[in-house]
Amino acid sequence: AQSVAQPEDQVNVAEGNPLTVKCTYSVSGNPYLFWYVQYPNRGLQFLLKYITGDNLVKGSYGFEAEFNKSQTSFHLKKPSALVSDSALYFCAVTGAIFNKFYFGSGTKLNVKP
Amino acid sequence: EPEVTQTPSHQVTQMGQEVILRCVPISNHLYFYWYRQILGQKVEFLVSFYNNEISEKSEIFDDQFSVERPDGSNFTLKIRSTKLEDSAMYFCASSGQTLNTEAFFGQGTRLTVV
């Protein structure tokens, strides 16, 4: 069965420090991986994706993610967190044979001044 | 920048009533989805739609639910005989020409069943 795991319900980090939000996946075939961010009472906003090619992908607002095939992971990272990065982050996966995106349970990121 | 628009932003309905949630996907997109989210938590898949028919539906998407693309722009979710547990944020999404493109989500319709 296809699935996405975000093992941390919440991540706390101080402003200016690096942040990592973890994601692992299980999917048949080659994965297409995505990160979305959700601010309170808003929709899901696309951050970045991995389809093929370079394992390190860069996205909006200084975020990046690294695809690791052997560990089936796609962790979201940012070198220096901002208070405004505080939000709910969702990892998602799909593939060429699927008709939907599978979402993780979400990780709440708290960046403190 | 093109965006997915959803109306209404908030719908309050009495239990047992029918509601229609409306969505206008991005104009050149071919794949359409409905997801829902209860209390800002897990994002649950309801249904996907391609080429004027349902591609896949979840266990949640039973006979109470239906989707329609009545014209070239709108994509609707109908919930018949609403139940209290249908209260949630409903998100419409669309994605482009192939399956390896990201989905763009609307701002959601908050459905409250009383």
PDB file of N, CA, C and O in Angstrom, chain B residues 34-104:
ATOM      1  N   TRP B  34     -11.053  16.322  -5.077  1.00  0.00           N
ATOM      2  CA  TRP B  34     -11.616  16.835  -3.831  1.00  0.00           C
ATOM      3  C   TRP B  34     -10.952  16.121  -2.667  1.00  0.00           C
ATOM      4  O   TRP B  34     -10.836  14.893  -2.664  1.00  0.00           O
ATOM      5  N   TYR B  35     -10.506  16.922  -1.715  1.00  0.00           N
ATOM      6  CA  TYR B  35      -9.967  16.430  -0.454  1.00  0.00           C
ATOM      7  C   TYR B  35     -10.738  17.113   0.668  1.00  0.00           C
ATOM      8  O   TYR B  35     -11.371  18.156   0.464  1.00  0.00           O
ATOM      9  N   ARG B  36     -10.673  16.537   1.857  1.00  0.00           N
ATOM     10  CA  ARG B  36     -11.245  17.237   2.994  1.00  0.00           C
ATOM     11  C   ARG B  36     -10.297  17.140   4.187  1.00  0.00           C
ATOM     12  O   ARG B  36      -9.446  16.249   4.265  1.00  0.00           O
ATOM     13  N   GLN B  37     -10.486  18.079   5.091  1.00  0.00           N
ATOM     14  CA  GLN B  37      -9.612  18.160   6.260  1.00  0.00           C
ATOM     15  C   GLN B  37     -10.482  18.492   7.462  1.00  0.00           C
ATOM     16  O   GLN B  37     -11.236  19.469   7.443  1.00  0.00           O
ATOM     17  N   ILE B  38     -10.403  17.657   8.467  1.00  0.00           N
ATOM     18  CA  ILE B  38     -11.201  17.854   9.673  1.00  0.00           C
ATOM     19  C   ILE B  38     -10.327  18.486  10.740  1.00  0.00           C
ATOM     20  O   ILE B  38      -9.253  17.965  11.062  1.00  0.00           O
ATOM     21  N   LEU B  39     -10.774  19.631  11.249  1.00  0.00           N
ATOM     22  CA  LEU B  39     -10.110  20.317  12.358  1.00  0.00           C
ATOM     23  C   LEU B  39      -8.622  20.550  12.102  1.00  0.00           C
ATOM     24  O   LEU B  39      -7.801  20.392  12.994  1.00  0.00           O
ATOM     25  N   GLY B  40      -8.280  20.940  10.875  1.00  0.00           N
ATOM     26  CA  GLY B  40      -6.910  21.305  10.557  1.00  0.00           C
ATOM     27  C   GLY B  40      -5.913  20.175  10.692  1.00  0.00           C
ATOM     28  O   GLY B  40      -4.730  20.419  10.879  1.00  0.00           O
ATOM     29  N   GLN B  41      -6.410  18.954  10.553  1.00  0.00           N
ATOM     30  CA  GLN B  41      -5.521  17.818  10.716  1.00  0.00           C
ATOM     31  C   GLN B  41      -5.273  17.105   9.403  1.00  0.00           C
ATOM     32  O   GLN B  41      -4.871  17.733   8.432  1.00  0.00           O
ATOM     33  N   LYS B  42      -5.515  15.831   9.366  1.00  0.00           N
ATOM     34  CA  LYS B  42      -5.122  15.038   8.212  1.00  0.00           C
ATOM     35  C   LYS B  42      -5.905  15.438   6.960  1.00  0.00           C
ATOM     36  O   LYS B  42      -7.093  15.741   7.027  1.00  0.00           O
ATOM     37  N   VAL B  43      -5.226  15.441   5.828  1.00  0.00           N
ATOM     38  CA  VAL B  43      -5.856  15.742   4.541  1.00  0.00           C
ATOM     39  C   VAL B  43      -6.319  14.418   3.945  1.00  0.00           C
ATOM     40  O   VAL B  43      -5.505  13.555   3.621  1.00  0.00           O
ATOM     41  N   GLU B  44      -7.653  14.278   3.785  1.00  0.00           N
ATOM     42  CA  GLU B  44      -8.226  13.002   3.352  1.00  0.00           C
ATOM     43  C   GLU B  44      -8.672  13.084   1.893  1.00  0.00           C
ATOM     44  O   GLU B  44      -9.402  13.999   1.508  1.00  0.00           O
ATOM     45  N   PHE B  45      -8.287  12.127   1.118  1.00  0.00           N
ATOM     46  CA  PHE B  45      -8.684  12.054  -0.289  1.00  0.00           C
ATOM     47  C   PHE B  45     -10.140  11.633  -0.397  1.00  0.00           C
ATOM     48  O   PHE B  45     -10.588  10.700   0.283  1.00  0.00           O
ATOM     49  N   LEU B  46     -10.870  12.312  -1.269  1.00  0.00           N
ATOM     50  CA  LEU B  46     -12.249  11.924  -1.540  1.00  0.00           C
ATOM     51  C   LEU B  46     -12.371  11.307  -2.936  1.00  0.00           C
ATOM     52  O   LEU B  46     -12.815  10.175  -3.086  1.00  0.00           O
ATOM     53  N   VAL B  47     -11.962  12.077  -3.957  1.00  0.00           N
ATOM     54  CA  VAL B  47     -12.207  11.643  -5.323  1.00  0.00           C
ATOM     55  C   VAL B  47     -11.273  12.355  -6.284  1.00  0.00           C
ATOM     56  O   VAL B  47     -10.851  13.480  -6.035  1.00  0.00           O
ATOM     57  N   SER B  48     -10.939  11.660  -7.369  1.00  0.00           N
ATOM     58  CA  SER B  48     -10.213  12.294  -8.471  1.00  0.00           C
ATOM     59  C   SER B  48     -11.029  12.131  -9.749  1.00  0.00           C
ATOM     60  O   SER B  48     -11.814  11.189  -9.884  1.00  0.00           O
ATOM     61  N   PHE B  49     -10.818  13.036 -10.671  1.00  0.00           N
ATOM     62  CA  PHE B  49     -11.694  13.147 -11.848  1.00  0.00           C
ATOM     63  C   PHE B  49     -10.833  13.505 -13.036  1.00  0.00           C
ATOM     64  O   PHE B  49     -10.016  14.418 -12.985  1.00  0.00           O
ATOM     65  N   TYR B  50     -11.004  12.769 -14.105  1.00  0.00           N
ATOM     66  CA  TYR B  50     -10.237  13.019 -15.329  1.00  0.00           C
ATOM     67  C   TYR B  50     -11.058  12.608 -16.525  1.00  0.00           C
ATOM     68  O   TYR B  50     -11.743  11.581 -16.494  1.00  0.00           O
ATOM     69  N   ASN B  51     -11.015  13.400 -17.560  1.00  0.00           N
ATOM     70  CA  ASN B  51     -11.705  13.055 -18.810  1.00  0.00           C
ATOM     71  C   ASN B  51     -13.192  12.813 -18.572  1.00  0.00           C
ATOM     72  O   ASN B  51     -13.773  11.857 -19.089  1.00  0.00           O
ATOM     73  N   ASN B  52     -13.747  13.670 -17.743  1.00  0.00           N
ATOM     74  CA  ASN B  52     -15.186  13.655 -17.466  1.00  0.00           C
ATOM     75  C   ASN B  52     -15.689  12.416 -16.749  1.00  0.00           C
ATOM     76  O   ASN B  52     -16.886  12.073 -16.848  1.00  0.00           O
ATOM     77  N   GLU B  53     -14.789  11.765 -16.037  1.00  0.00           N
ATOM     78  CA  GLU B  53     -15.267  10.664 -15.222  1.00  0.00           C
ATOM     79  C   GLU B  53     -14.387  10.496 -13.992  1.00  0.00           C
ATOM     80  O   GLU B  53     -13.252  10.983 -13.949  1.00  0.00           O
ATOM     81  N   ILE B  54     -14.907   9.800 -13.001  1.00  0.00           N
ATOM     82  CA  ILE B  54     -14.163   9.551 -11.776  1.00  0.00           C
ATOM     83  C   ILE B  54     -13.026   8.586 -12.055  1.00  0.00           C
ATOM     84  O   ILE B  54     -13.219   7.519 -12.638  1.00  0.00           O
ATOM     85  N   SER B  55     -11.806   8.982 -11.664  1.00  0.00           N
ATOM     86  CA  SER B  55     -10.644   8.112 -11.803  1.00  0.00           C
ATOM     87  C   SER B  55     -10.507   7.180 -10.613  1.00  0.00           C
ATOM     88  O   SER B  55     -10.153   6.022 -10.761  1.00  0.00           O
ATOM     89  N   GLU B  56     -10.741   7.748  -9.441  1.00  0.00           N
ATOM     90  CA  GLU B  56     -10.610   6.980  -8.215  1.00  0.00           C
ATOM     91  C   GLU B  56     -11.423   7.656  -7.126  1.00  0.00           C
ATOM     92  O   GLU B  56     -11.580   8.873  -7.134  1.00  0.00           O
ATOM     93  N   LYS B  57     -11.944   6.870  -6.227  1.00  0.00           N
ATOM     94  CA  LYS B  57     -12.660   7.431  -5.090  1.00  0.00           C
ATOM     95  C   LYS B  57     -12.296   6.652  -3.831  1.00  0.00           C
ATOM     96  O   LYS B  57     -11.952   5.470  -3.895  1.00  0.00           O
ATOM     97  N   SER B  58     -12.391   7.316  -2.706  1.00  0.00           N
ATOM     98  CA  SER B  58     -12.043   6.682  -1.441  1.00  0.00           C
ATOM     99  C   SER B  58     -13.286   6.043  -0.828  1.00  0.00           C
ATOM    100  O   SER B  58     -14.408   6.202  -1.331  1.00  0.00           O
ATOM    101  N   GLU B  59     -13.044   5.358   0.284  1.00  0.00           N
ATOM    102  CA  GLU B  59     -14.161   4.732   1.004  1.00  0.00           C
ATOM    103  C   GLU B  59     -15.126   5.771   1.557  1.00  0.00           C
ATOM    104  O   GLU B  59     -16.303   5.500   1.774  1.00  0.00           O
ATOM    105  N   ILE B  60     -14.595   6.970   1.808  1.00  0.00           N
ATOM    106  CA  ILE B  60     -15.449   8.048   2.320  1.00  0.00           C
ATOM    107  C   ILE B  60     -16.480   8.435   1.265  1.00  0.00           C
ATOM    108  O   ILE B  60     -17.621   8.764   1.571  1.00  0.00           O
ATOM    109  N   PHE B  61     -16.085   8.378   0.017  1.00  0.00           N
ATOM    110  CA  PHE B  61     -16.904   8.842  -1.102  1.00  0.00           C
ATOM    111  C   PHE B  61     -17.941   7.781  -1.444  1.00  0.00           C
ATOM    112  O   PHE B  61     -17.803   7.022  -2.417  1.00  0.00           O
ATOM    113  N   ASP B  62     -18.985   7.722  -0.617  1.00  0.00           N
ATOM    114  CA  ASP B  62     -20.031   6.731  -0.859  1.00  0.00           C
ATOM    115  C   ASP B  62     -21.177   7.361  -1.652  1.00  0.00           C
ATOM    116  O   ASP B  62     -21.009   8.423  -2.254  1.00  0.00           O
ATOM    117  N   ASP B  63     -22.322   6.720  -1.646  1.00  0.00           N
ATOM    118  CA  ASP B  63     -23.454   7.183  -2.464  1.00  0.00           C
ATOM    119  C   ASP B  63     -23.967   8.560  -2.047  1.00  0.00           C
ATOM    120  O   ASP B  63     -24.750   9.172  -2.772  1.00  0.00           O
ATOM    121  N   GLN B  64     -23.541   9.001  -0.896  1.00  0.00           N
ATOM    122  CA  GLN B  64     -23.947  10.316  -0.421  1.00  0.00           C
ATOM    123  C   GLN B  64     -23.283  11.443  -1.234  1.00  0.00           C
ATOM    124  O   GLN B  64     -23.767  12.560  -1.295  1.00  0.00           O
ATOM    125  N   PHE B  65     -22.169  11.116  -1.854  1.00  0.00           N
ATOM    126  CA  PHE B  65     -21.367  12.109  -2.557  1.00  0.00           C
ATOM    127  C   PHE B  65     -21.475  11.913  -4.071  1.00  0.00           C
ATOM    128  O   PHE B  65     -21.617  10.796  -4.566  1.00  0.00           O
ATOM    129  N   SER B  66     -21.346  13.021  -4.788  1.00  0.00           N
ATOM    130  CA  SER B  66     -21.231  12.951  -6.237  1.00  0.00           C
ATOM    131  C   SER B  66     -20.449  14.160  -6.721  1.00  0.00           C
ATOM    132  O   SER B  66     -20.386  15.191  -6.051  1.00  0.00           O
ATOM    133  N   VAL B  67     -19.818  14.009  -7.876  1.00  0.00           N
ATOM    134  CA  VAL B  67     -19.091  15.109  -8.488  1.00  0.00           C
ATOM    135  C   VAL B  67     -19.585  15.288  -9.909  1.00  0.00           C
ATOM    136  O   VAL B  67     -20.075  14.355 -10.545  1.00  0.00           O
ATOM    137  N   GLU B  68     -19.385  16.520 -10.365  1.00  0.00           N
ATOM    138  CA  GLU B  68     -19.861  16.838 -11.703  1.00  0.00           C
ATOM    139  C   GLU B  68     -19.006  17.953 -12.272  1.00  0.00           C
ATOM    140  O   GLU B  68     -18.517  18.821 -11.539  1.00  0.00           O
ATOM    141  N   ARG B  69     -18.832  17.896 -13.571  1.00  0.00           N
ATOM    142  CA  ARG B  69     -18.193  19.010 -14.267  1.00  0.00           C
ATOM    143  C   ARG B  69     -19.211  19.463 -15.316  1.00  0.00           C
ATOM    144  O   ARG B  69     -19.171  19.038 -16.464  1.00  0.00           O
ATOM    145  N   PRO B  70     -20.120  20.304 -14.889  1.00  0.00           N
ATOM    146  CA  PRO B  70     -21.289  20.597 -15.732  1.00  0.00           C
ATOM    147  C   PRO B  70     -20.958  21.400 -16.987  1.00  0.00           C
ATOM    148  O   PRO B  70     -21.704  21.354 -17.956  1.00  0.00           O
ATOM    149  N   ASP B  71     -19.838  22.131 -16.949  1.00  0.00           N
ATOM    150  CA  ASP B  71     -19.444  22.898 -18.129  1.00  0.00           C
ATOM    151  C   ASP B  71     -17.926  22.872 -18.197  1.00  0.00           C
ATOM    152  O   ASP B  71     -17.282  22.108 -17.496  1.00  0.00           O
ATOM    153  N   GLY B  72     -17.355  23.721 -19.015  1.00  0.00           N
ATOM    154  CA  GLY B  72     -15.908  23.656 -19.179  1.00  0.00           C
ATOM    155  C   GLY B  72     -15.107  24.241 -18.054  1.00  0.00           C
ATOM    156  O   GLY B  72     -13.884  24.147 -18.055  1.00  0.00           O
ATOM    157  N   SER B  73     -15.772  24.841 -17.056  1.00  0.00           N
ATOM    158  CA  SER B  73     -15.002  25.534 -16.031  1.00  0.00           C
ATOM    159  C   SER B  73     -15.290  25.063 -14.613  1.00  0.00           C
ATOM    160  O   SER B  73     -14.395  25.003 -13.791  1.00  0.00           O
ATOM    161  N   ASN B  74     -16.515  24.699 -14.305  1.00  0.00           N
ATOM    162  CA  ASN B  74     -16.856  24.377 -12.926  1.00  0.00           C
ATOM    163  C   ASN B  74     -16.676  22.900 -12.610  1.00  0.00           C
ATOM    164  O   ASN B  74     -16.815  22.039 -13.475  1.00  0.00           O
ATOM    165  N   PHE B  75     -16.387  22.643 -11.342  1.00  0.00           N
ATOM    166  CA  PHE B  75     -16.247  21.277 -10.845  1.00  0.00           C
ATOM    167  C   PHE B  75     -16.921  21.265  -9.475  1.00  0.00           C
ATOM    168  O   PHE B  75     -16.505  21.981  -8.577  1.00  0.00           O
ATOM    169  N   THR B  76     -17.991  20.486  -9.337  1.00  0.00           N
ATOM    170  CA  THR B  76     -18.787  20.574  -8.118  1.00  0.00           C
ATOM    171  C   THR B  76     -18.771  19.268  -7.335  1.00  0.00           C
ATOM    172  O   THR B  76     -18.633  18.171  -7.910  1.00  0.00           O
ATOM    173  N   LEU B  77     -18.914  19.420  -6.031  1.00  0.00           N
ATOM    174  CA  LEU B  77     -19.073  18.290  -5.123  1.00  0.00           C
ATOM    175  C   LEU B  77     -20.443  18.436  -4.465  1.00  0.00           C
ATOM    176  O   LEU B  77     -20.710  19.461  -3.834  1.00  0.00           O
ATOM    177  N   LYS B  78     -21.278  17.433  -4.623  1.00  0.00           N
ATOM    178  CA  LYS B  78     -22.594  17.441  -4.018  1.00  0.00           C
ATOM    179  C   LYS B  78     -22.607  16.435  -2.862  1.00  0.00           C
ATOM    180  O   LYS B  78     -22.155  15.291  -3.016  1.00  0.00           O
ATOM    181  N   ILE B  79     -23.110  16.882  -1.739  1.00  0.00           N
ATOM    182  CA  ILE B  79     -23.257  16.001  -0.581  1.00  0.00           C
ATOM    183  C   ILE B  79     -24.742  15.950  -0.257  1.00  0.00           C
ATOM    184  O   ILE B  79     -25.352  16.973   0.095  1.00  0.00           O
ATOM    185  N   ARG B  80     -25.308  14.770  -0.415  1.00  0.00           N
ATOM    186  CA  ARG B  80     -26.735  14.600  -0.135  1.00  0.00           C
ATOM    187  C   ARG B  80     -26.922  14.200   1.315  1.00  0.00           C
ATOM    188  O   ARG B  80     -26.074  13.515   1.893  1.00  0.00           O
ATOM    189  N   SER B  81     -28.040  14.664   1.890  1.00  0.00           N
ATOM    190  CA  SER B  81     -28.402  14.249   3.240  1.00  0.00           C
ATOM    191  C   SER B  81     -27.209  14.353   4.198  1.00  0.00           C
ATOM    192  O   SER B  81     -26.702  13.347   4.717  1.00  0.00           O
ATOM    193  N   THR B  82     -26.750  15.567   4.412  1.00  0.00           N
ATOM    194  CA  THR B  82     -25.543  15.795   5.208  1.00  0.00           C
ATOM    195  C   THR B  82     -25.688  15.285   6.636  1.00  0.00           C
ATOM    196  O   THR B  82     -26.781  15.298   7.227  1.00  0.00           O
ATOM    197  N   LYS B  83     -24.554  14.842   7.178  1.00  0.00           N
ATOM    198  CA  LYS B  83     -24.481  14.352   8.553  1.00  0.00           C
ATOM    199  C   LYS B  83     -23.535  15.244   9.342  1.00  0.00           C
ATOM    200  O   LYS B  83     -22.706  15.957   8.763  1.00  0.00           O
ATOM    201  N   LEU B  84     -23.655  15.187  10.659  1.00  0.00           N
ATOM    202  CA  LEU B  84     -22.789  16.017  11.496  1.00  0.00           C
ATOM    203  C   LEU B  84     -21.310  15.764  11.190  1.00  0.00           C
ATOM    204  O   LEU B  84     -20.498  16.702  11.167  1.00  0.00           O
ATOM    205  N   GLU B  85     -20.970  14.515  10.939  1.00  0.00           N
ATOM    206  CA  GLU B  85     -19.560  14.164  10.707  1.00  0.00           C
ATOM    207  C   GLU B  85     -19.047  14.601   9.340  1.00  0.00           C
ATOM    208  O   GLU B  85     -17.864  14.425   9.041  1.00  0.00           O
ATOM    209  N   ASP B  86     -19.916  15.174   8.520  1.00  0.00           N
ATOM    210  CA  ASP B  86     -19.457  15.749   7.248  1.00  0.00           C
ATOM    211  C   ASP B  86     -18.848  17.137   7.448  1.00  0.00           C
ATOM    212  O   ASP B  86     -18.270  17.710   6.514  1.00  0.00           O
ATOM    213  N   SER B  87     -18.974  17.667   8.641  1.00  0.00           N
ATOM    214  CA  SER B  87     -18.389  18.980   8.930  1.00  0.00           C
ATOM    215  C   SER B  87     -16.881  18.900   8.762  1.00  0.00           C
ATOM    216  O   SER B  87     -16.206  18.081   9.401  1.00  0.00           O
ATOM    217  N   ALA B  88     -16.355  19.745   7.903  1.00  0.00           N
ATOM    218  CA  ALA B  88     -14.922  19.699   7.574  1.00  0.00           C
ATOM    219  C   ALA B  88     -14.610  20.849   6.634  1.00  0.00           C
ATOM    220  O   ALA B  88     -15.509  21.551   6.162  1.00  0.00           O
ATOM    221  N   MET B  89     -13.339  20.992   6.351  1.00  0.00           N
ATOM    222  CA  MET B  89     -12.891  21.911   5.310  1.00  0.00           C
ATOM    223  C   MET B  89     -12.733  21.080   4.046  1.00  0.00           C
ATOM    224  O   MET B  89     -12.033  20.058   4.054  1.00  0.00           O
ATOM    225  N   TYR B  90     -13.385  21.480   2.977  1.00  0.00           N
ATOM    226  CA  TYR B  90     -13.325  20.743   1.720  1.00  0.00           C
ATOM    227  C   TYR B  90     -12.461  21.527   0.731  1.00  0.00           C
ATOM    228  O   TYR B  90     -12.717  22.699   0.457  1.00  0.00           O
ATOM    229  N   PHE B  91     -11.459  20.852   0.209  1.00  0.00           N
ATOM    230  CA  PHE B  91     -10.537  21.482  -0.731  1.00  0.00           C
ATOM    231  C   PHE B  91     -10.690  20.871  -2.112  1.00  0.00           C
ATOM    232  O   PHE B  91     -10.686  19.655  -2.274  1.00  0.00           O
ATOM    233  N   CYS B  92     -10.778  21.742  -3.080  1.00  0.00           N
ATOM    234  CA  CYS B  92     -10.698  21.352  -4.480  1.00  0.00           C
ATOM    235  C   CYS B  92      -9.267  21.568  -4.946  1.00  0.00           C
ATOM    236  O   CYS B  92      -8.588  22.507  -4.484  1.00  0.00           O
ATOM    237  N   ALA B  93      -8.799  20.723  -5.835  1.00  0.00           N
ATOM    238  CA  ALA B  93      -7.457  20.888  -6.389  1.00  0.00           C
ATOM    239  C   ALA B  93      -7.477  20.500  -7.857  1.00  0.00           C
ATOM    240  O   ALA B  93      -8.334  19.720  -8.298  1.00  0.00           O
ATOM    241  N   SER B  94      -6.533  21.046  -8.596  1.00  0.00           N
ATOM    242  CA  SER B  94      -6.382  20.644  -9.988  1.00  0.00           C
ATOM    243  C   SER B  94      -4.908  20.534 -10.310  1.00  0.00           C
ATOM    244  O   SER B  94      -4.062  21.196  -9.686  1.00  0.00           O
ATOM    245  N   SER B  95      -4.577  19.683 -11.249  1.00  0.00           N
ATOM    246  CA  SER B  95      -3.204  19.582 -11.718  1.00  0.00           C
ATOM    247  C   SER B  95      -3.224  19.457 -13.231  1.00  0.00           C
ATOM    248  O   SER B  95      -4.255  19.200 -13.844  1.00  0.00           O
ATOM    249  N   GLY B  96      -2.010  19.627 -13.806  1.00  0.00           N
ATOM    250  CA  GLY B  96      -1.908  19.978 -15.214  1.00  0.00           C
ATOM    251  C   GLY B  96      -2.119  18.860 -16.208  1.00  0.00           C
ATOM    252  O   GLY B  96      -3.085  18.109 -16.150  1.00  0.00           O
ATOM    253  N   GLN B  97      -1.159  18.773 -17.104  1.00  0.00           N
ATOM    254  CA  GLN B  97      -1.334  17.911 -18.250  1.00  0.00           C
ATOM    255  C   GLN B  97      -0.952  16.459 -17.981  1.00  0.00           C
ATOM    256  O   GLN B  97      -1.387  15.564 -18.693  1.00  0.00           O
ATOM    257  N   THR B  98      -0.114  16.250 -16.993  1.00  0.00           N
ATOM    258  CA  THR B  98       0.346  14.894 -16.689  1.00  0.00           C
ATOM    259  C   THR B  98       0.294  14.681 -15.190  1.00  0.00           C
ATOM    260  O   THR B  98       0.137  15.621 -14.416  1.00  0.00           O
ATOM    261  N   LEU B  99       0.500  13.452 -14.788  1.00  0.00           N
ATOM    262  CA  LEU B  99       0.387  13.126 -13.367  1.00  0.00           C
ATOM    263  C   LEU B  99       1.600  13.549 -12.559  1.00  0.00           C
ATOM    264  O   LEU B  99       1.569  13.497 -11.354  1.00  0.00           O
ATOM    265  N   ASN B 100       2.689  13.942 -13.201  1.00  0.00           N
ATOM    266  CA  ASN B 100       3.867  14.291 -12.420  1.00  0.00           C
ATOM    267  C   ASN B 100       3.974  15.787 -12.163  1.00  0.00           C
ATOM    268  O   ASN B 100       5.052  16.312 -11.965  1.00  0.00           O
ATOM    269  N   THR B 101       2.842  16.457 -12.198  1.00  0.00           N
ATOM    270  CA  THR B 101       2.833  17.878 -11.868  1.00  0.00           C
ATOM    271  C   THR B 101       2.117  18.084 -10.540  1.00  0.00           C
ATOM    272  O   THR B 101       1.276  17.286 -10.136  1.00  0.00           O
ATOM    273  N   GLU B 102       2.478  19.178  -9.889  1.00  0.00           N
ATOM    274  CA  GLU B 102       1.886  19.453  -8.594  1.00  0.00           C
ATOM    275  C   GLU B 102       0.414  19.816  -8.726  1.00  0.00           C
ATOM    276  O   GLU B 102      -0.040  20.304  -9.762  1.00  0.00           O
ATOM    277  N   ALA B 103      -0.320  19.576  -7.655  1.00  0.00           N
ATOM    278  CA  ALA B 103      -1.707  19.989  -7.590  1.00  0.00           C
ATOM    279  C   ALA B 103      -1.784  21.356  -6.942  1.00  0.00           C
ATOM    280  O   ALA B 103      -1.035  21.664  -6.015  1.00  0.00           O
ATOM    281  N   PHE B 104      -2.678  22.169  -7.451  1.00  0.00           N
ATOM    282  CA  PHE B 104      -2.921  23.492  -6.880  1.00  0.00           C
ATOM    283  C   PHE B 104      -4.261  23.438  -6.157  1.00  0.00           C
ATOM    284  O   PHE B 104      -5.258  22.993  -6.716  1.00  0.00           O
TER     285      PHE B 104
END
